[in-house]
XYZ file of N, CA and C in Angstrom:
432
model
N 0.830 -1.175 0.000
C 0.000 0.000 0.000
C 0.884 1.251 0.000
N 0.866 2.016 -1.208
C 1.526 3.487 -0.832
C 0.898 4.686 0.426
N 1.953 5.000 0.559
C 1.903 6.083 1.959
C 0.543 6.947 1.984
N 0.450 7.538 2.808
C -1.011 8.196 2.675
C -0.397 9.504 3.280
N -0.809 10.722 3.213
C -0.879 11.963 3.703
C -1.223 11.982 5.024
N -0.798 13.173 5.671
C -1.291 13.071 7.392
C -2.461 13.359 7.581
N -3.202 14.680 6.909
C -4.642 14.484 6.871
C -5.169 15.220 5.461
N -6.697 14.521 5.141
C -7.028 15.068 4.112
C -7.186 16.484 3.490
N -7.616 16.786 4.851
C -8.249 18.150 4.852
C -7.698 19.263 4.332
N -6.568 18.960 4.170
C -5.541 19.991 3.557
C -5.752 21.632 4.266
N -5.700 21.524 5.722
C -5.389 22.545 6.495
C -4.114 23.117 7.021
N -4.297 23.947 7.774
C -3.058 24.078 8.291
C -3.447 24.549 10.043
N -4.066 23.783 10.850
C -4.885 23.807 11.623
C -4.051 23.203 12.967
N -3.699 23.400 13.667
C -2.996 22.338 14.538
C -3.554 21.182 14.776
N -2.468 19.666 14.886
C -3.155 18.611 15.147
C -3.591 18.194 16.561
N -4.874 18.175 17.412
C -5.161 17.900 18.578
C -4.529 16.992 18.810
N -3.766 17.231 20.079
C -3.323 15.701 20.970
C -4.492 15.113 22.125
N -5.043 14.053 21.764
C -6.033 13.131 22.337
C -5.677 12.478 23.713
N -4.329 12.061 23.622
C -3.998 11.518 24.472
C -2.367 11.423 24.145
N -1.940 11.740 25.106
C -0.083 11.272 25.061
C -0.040 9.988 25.537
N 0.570 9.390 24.869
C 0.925 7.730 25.203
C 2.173 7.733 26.280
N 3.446 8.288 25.707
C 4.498 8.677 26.274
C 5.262 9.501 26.302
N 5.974 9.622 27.319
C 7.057 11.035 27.943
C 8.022 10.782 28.309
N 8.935 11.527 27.851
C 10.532 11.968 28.274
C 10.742 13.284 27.696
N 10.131 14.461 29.155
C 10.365 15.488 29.028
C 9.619 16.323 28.708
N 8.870 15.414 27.432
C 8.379 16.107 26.437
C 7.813 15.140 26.056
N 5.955 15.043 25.445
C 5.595 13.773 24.672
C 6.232 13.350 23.575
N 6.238 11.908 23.793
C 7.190 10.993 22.602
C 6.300 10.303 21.671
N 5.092 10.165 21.944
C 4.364 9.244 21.223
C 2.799 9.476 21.921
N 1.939 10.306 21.056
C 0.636 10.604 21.110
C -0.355 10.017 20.147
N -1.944 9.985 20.330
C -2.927 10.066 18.873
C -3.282 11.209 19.278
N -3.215 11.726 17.859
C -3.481 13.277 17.362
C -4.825 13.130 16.893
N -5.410 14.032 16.523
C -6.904 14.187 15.862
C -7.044 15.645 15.349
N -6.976 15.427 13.657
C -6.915 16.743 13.243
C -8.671 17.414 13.095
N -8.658 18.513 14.072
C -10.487 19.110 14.285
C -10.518 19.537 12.791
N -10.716 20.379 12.184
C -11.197 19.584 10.831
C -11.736 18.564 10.238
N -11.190 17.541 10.174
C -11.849 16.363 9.042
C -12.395 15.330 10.371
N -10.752 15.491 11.377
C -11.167 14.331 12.722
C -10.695 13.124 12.412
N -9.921 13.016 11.085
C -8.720 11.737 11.064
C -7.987 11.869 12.523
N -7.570 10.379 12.791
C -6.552 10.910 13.874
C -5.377 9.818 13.187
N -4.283 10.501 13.734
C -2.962 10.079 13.733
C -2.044 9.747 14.949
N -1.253 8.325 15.104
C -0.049 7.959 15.802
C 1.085 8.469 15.232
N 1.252 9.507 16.047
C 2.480 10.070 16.180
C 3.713 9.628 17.157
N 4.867 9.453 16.614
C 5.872 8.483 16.967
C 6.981 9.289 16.921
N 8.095 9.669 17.817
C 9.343 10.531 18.210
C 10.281 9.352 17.237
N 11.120 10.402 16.014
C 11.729 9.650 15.693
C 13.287 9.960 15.715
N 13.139 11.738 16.327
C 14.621 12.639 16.042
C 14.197 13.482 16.893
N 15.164 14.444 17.888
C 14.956 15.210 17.944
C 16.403 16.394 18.512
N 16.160 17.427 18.876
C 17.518 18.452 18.881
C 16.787 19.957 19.810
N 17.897 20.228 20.104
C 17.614 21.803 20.556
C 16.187 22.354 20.619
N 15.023 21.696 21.337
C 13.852 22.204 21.725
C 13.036 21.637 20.153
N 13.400 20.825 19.104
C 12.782 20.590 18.238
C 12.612 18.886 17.962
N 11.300 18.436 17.943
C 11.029 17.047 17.561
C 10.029 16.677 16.379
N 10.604 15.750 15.621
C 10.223 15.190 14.718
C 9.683 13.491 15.351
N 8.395 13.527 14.418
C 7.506 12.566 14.669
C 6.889 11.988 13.544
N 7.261 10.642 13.346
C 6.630 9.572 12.601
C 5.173 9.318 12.584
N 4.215 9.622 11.378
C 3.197 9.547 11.770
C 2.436 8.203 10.938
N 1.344 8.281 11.524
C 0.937 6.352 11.006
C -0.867 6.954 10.864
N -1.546 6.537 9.707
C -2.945 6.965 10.102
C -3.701 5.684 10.455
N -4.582 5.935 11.468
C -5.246 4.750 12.365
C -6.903 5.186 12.211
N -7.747 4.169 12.518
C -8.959 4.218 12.233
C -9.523 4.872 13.053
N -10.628 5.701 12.819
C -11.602 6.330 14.032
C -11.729 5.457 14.945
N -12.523 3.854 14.378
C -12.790 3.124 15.640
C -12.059 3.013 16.420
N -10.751 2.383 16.279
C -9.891 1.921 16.877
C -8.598 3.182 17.813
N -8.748 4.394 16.843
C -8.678 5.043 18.000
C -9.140 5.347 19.093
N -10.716 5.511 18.526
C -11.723 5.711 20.053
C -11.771 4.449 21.146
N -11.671 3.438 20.572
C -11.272 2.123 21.593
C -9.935 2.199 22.588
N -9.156 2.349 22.341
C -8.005 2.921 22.958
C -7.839 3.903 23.880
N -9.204 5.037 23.525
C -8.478 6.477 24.195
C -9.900 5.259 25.129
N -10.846 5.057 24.935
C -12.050 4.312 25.971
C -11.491 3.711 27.222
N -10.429 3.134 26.512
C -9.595 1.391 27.637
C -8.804 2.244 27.955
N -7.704 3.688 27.891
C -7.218 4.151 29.006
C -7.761 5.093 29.491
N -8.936 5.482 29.236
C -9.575 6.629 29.815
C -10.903 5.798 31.082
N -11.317 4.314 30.970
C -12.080 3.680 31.819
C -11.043 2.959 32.588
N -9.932 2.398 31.963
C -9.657 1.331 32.902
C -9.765 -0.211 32.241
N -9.428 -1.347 33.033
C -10.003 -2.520 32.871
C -9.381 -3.249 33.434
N -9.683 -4.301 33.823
C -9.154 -5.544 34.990
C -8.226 -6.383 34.142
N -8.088 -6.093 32.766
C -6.667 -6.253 32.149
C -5.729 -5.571 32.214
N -4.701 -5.323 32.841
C -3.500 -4.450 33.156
C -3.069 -3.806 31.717
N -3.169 -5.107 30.511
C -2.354 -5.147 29.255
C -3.455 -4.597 28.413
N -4.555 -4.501 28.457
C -5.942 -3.917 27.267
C -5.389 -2.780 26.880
N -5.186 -1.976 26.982
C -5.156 -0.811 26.424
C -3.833 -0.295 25.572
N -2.674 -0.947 25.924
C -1.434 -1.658 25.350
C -1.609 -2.105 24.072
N -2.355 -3.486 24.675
C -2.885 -4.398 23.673
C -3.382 -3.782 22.216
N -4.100 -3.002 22.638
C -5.172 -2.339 21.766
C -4.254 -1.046 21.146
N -3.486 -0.634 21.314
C -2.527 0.649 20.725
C -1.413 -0.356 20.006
N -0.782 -1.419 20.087
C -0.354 -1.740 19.401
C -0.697 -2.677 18.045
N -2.268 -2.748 18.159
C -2.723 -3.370 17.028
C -3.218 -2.583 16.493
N -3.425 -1.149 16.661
C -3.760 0.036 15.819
C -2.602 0.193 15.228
N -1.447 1.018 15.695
C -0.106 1.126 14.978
C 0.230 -0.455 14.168
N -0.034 -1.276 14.585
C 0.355 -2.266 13.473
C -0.515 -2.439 12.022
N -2.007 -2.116 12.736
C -2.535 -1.891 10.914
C -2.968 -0.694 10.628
N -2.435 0.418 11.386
C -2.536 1.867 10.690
C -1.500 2.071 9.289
N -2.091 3.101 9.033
C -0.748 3.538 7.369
C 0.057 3.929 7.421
N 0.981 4.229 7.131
C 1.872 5.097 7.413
C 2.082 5.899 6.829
N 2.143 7.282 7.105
C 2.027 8.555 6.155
C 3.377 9.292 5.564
N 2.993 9.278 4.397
C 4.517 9.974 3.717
C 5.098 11.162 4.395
N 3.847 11.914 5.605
C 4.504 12.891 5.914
C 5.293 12.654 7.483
N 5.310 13.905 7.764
C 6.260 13.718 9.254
C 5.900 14.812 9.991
N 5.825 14.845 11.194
C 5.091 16.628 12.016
C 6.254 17.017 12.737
N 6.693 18.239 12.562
C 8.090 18.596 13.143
C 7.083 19.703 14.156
N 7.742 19.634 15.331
C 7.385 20.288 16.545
C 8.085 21.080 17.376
N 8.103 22.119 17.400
C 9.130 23.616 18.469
C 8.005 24.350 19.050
N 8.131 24.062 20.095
C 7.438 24.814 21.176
C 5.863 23.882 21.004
N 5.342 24.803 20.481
C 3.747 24.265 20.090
C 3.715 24.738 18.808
N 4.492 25.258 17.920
C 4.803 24.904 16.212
C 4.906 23.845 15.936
N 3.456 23.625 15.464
C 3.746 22.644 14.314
C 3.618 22.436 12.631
N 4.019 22.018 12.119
C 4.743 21.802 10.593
C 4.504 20.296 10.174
N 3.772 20.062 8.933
C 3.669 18.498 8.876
C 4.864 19.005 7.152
N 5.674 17.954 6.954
C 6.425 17.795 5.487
C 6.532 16.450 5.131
N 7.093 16.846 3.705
C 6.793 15.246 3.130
C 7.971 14.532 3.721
N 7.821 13.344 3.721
C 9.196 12.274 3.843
C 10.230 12.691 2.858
N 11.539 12.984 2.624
C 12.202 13.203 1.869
C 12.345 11.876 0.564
N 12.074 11.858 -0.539
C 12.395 10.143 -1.503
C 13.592 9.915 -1.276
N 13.879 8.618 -0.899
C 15.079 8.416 -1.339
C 15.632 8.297 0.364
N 15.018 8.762 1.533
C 15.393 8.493 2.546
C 14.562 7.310 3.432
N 14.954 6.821 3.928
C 14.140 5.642 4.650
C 13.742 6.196 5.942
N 12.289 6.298 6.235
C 11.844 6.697 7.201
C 11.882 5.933 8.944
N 12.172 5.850 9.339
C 12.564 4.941 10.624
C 11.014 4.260 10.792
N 11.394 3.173 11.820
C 9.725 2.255 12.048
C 10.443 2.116 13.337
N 11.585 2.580 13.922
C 12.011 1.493 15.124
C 11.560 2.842 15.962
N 11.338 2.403 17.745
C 11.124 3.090 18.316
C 12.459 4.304 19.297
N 11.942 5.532 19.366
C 13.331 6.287 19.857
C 13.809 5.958 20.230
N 13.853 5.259 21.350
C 14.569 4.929 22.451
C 15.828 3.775 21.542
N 15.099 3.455 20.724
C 16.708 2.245 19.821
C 17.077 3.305 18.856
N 17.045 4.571 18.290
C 17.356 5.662 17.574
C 18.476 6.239 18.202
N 19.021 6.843 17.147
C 20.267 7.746 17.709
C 19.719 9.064 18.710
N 18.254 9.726 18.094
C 17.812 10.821 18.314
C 18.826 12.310 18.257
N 19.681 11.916 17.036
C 20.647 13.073 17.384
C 20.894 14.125 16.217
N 19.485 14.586 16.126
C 19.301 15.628 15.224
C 19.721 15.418 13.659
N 20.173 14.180 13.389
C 20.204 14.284 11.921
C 19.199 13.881 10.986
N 18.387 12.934 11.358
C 16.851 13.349 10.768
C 16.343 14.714 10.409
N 16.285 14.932 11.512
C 16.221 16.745 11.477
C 16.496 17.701 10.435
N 18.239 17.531 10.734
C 18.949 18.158 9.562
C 18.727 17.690 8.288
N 18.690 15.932 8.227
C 18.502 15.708 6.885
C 16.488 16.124 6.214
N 15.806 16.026 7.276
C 14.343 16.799 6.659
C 14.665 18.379 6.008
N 15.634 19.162 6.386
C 15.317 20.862 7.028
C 16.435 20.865 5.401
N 17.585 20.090 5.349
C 17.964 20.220 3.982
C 17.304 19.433 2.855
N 16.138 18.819 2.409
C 15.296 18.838 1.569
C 14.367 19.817 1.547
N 14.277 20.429 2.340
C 12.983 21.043 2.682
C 13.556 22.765 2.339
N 14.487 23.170 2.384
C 14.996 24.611 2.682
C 14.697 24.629 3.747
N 14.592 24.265 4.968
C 13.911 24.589 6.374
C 14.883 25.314 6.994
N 14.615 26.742 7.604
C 15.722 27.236 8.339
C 15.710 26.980 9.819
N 16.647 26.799 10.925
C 16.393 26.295 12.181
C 16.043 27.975 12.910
């Protein structure tokens, strides 16, 4: 299946964060929900530098987002449900050609650069040492 866009709507709207999954410091891995159309997106820390992070994004189903934000927003006498259930979204969500670069509460969605391989592994096994970054910001003309 080729890549899909982050959202249809072709806004420039900020993407709601629904829920942060995880933190170091700073969220590492949220579902977004763009108010506009109301796609939501798994957003995934794949680089980051000097107050700026880049995030891998994956598009996931309404249902199955709303199941997720349900099981950590109720609870359940499964410790693992809600786990469970976020990693079988990211496993059959899409993955989007683009990427959301983040400073401060700026945000910026751009395309994947061709020709570069977009990471799937999670930060924490990443270098995180700004050359994603650099290598997005020099396809892009992006000035820091």
């Amino acid at each position: 299946m080729p890549p899909t866009k982050a959202c249809n709507s072709h806004t420039d709207q900020t993407l709601e964060i629904k829920q942060v999954l995880d933190a170091q410091l700073y969220w590492t891995d949220a579902l977004l929900r763009c108010p506009a159309c109301g796609q939501y997106r798994l957003a995934e820390l794949i680089d980051m530098q000097a107050g700026e992070r880049l995030f891998r994004l994956t598009a996931v189903s309404q249902a199955g987002a709303q199941a997720v934000l349900r099981s950590i927003e109720t609870g359940s006498c499964d410790l693992q449900r809600a786990q469970t259930e976020l990693d079988y979204l990211g496993n059959t969500g899409q993955l989007c050609d683009e990427v959301l670069l983040v400073e401060g509460d700026q945000q910026q969605t751009c395309t994947w650069p061709s020709g570069l391989s977009l990471p799937t592994a999670s930060w924490r096994e990443l270098a995180c040492d700004g050359a994603l970054l650099d290598a997005l910001k020099r396809a892009h003309s992006i000035r820091s």
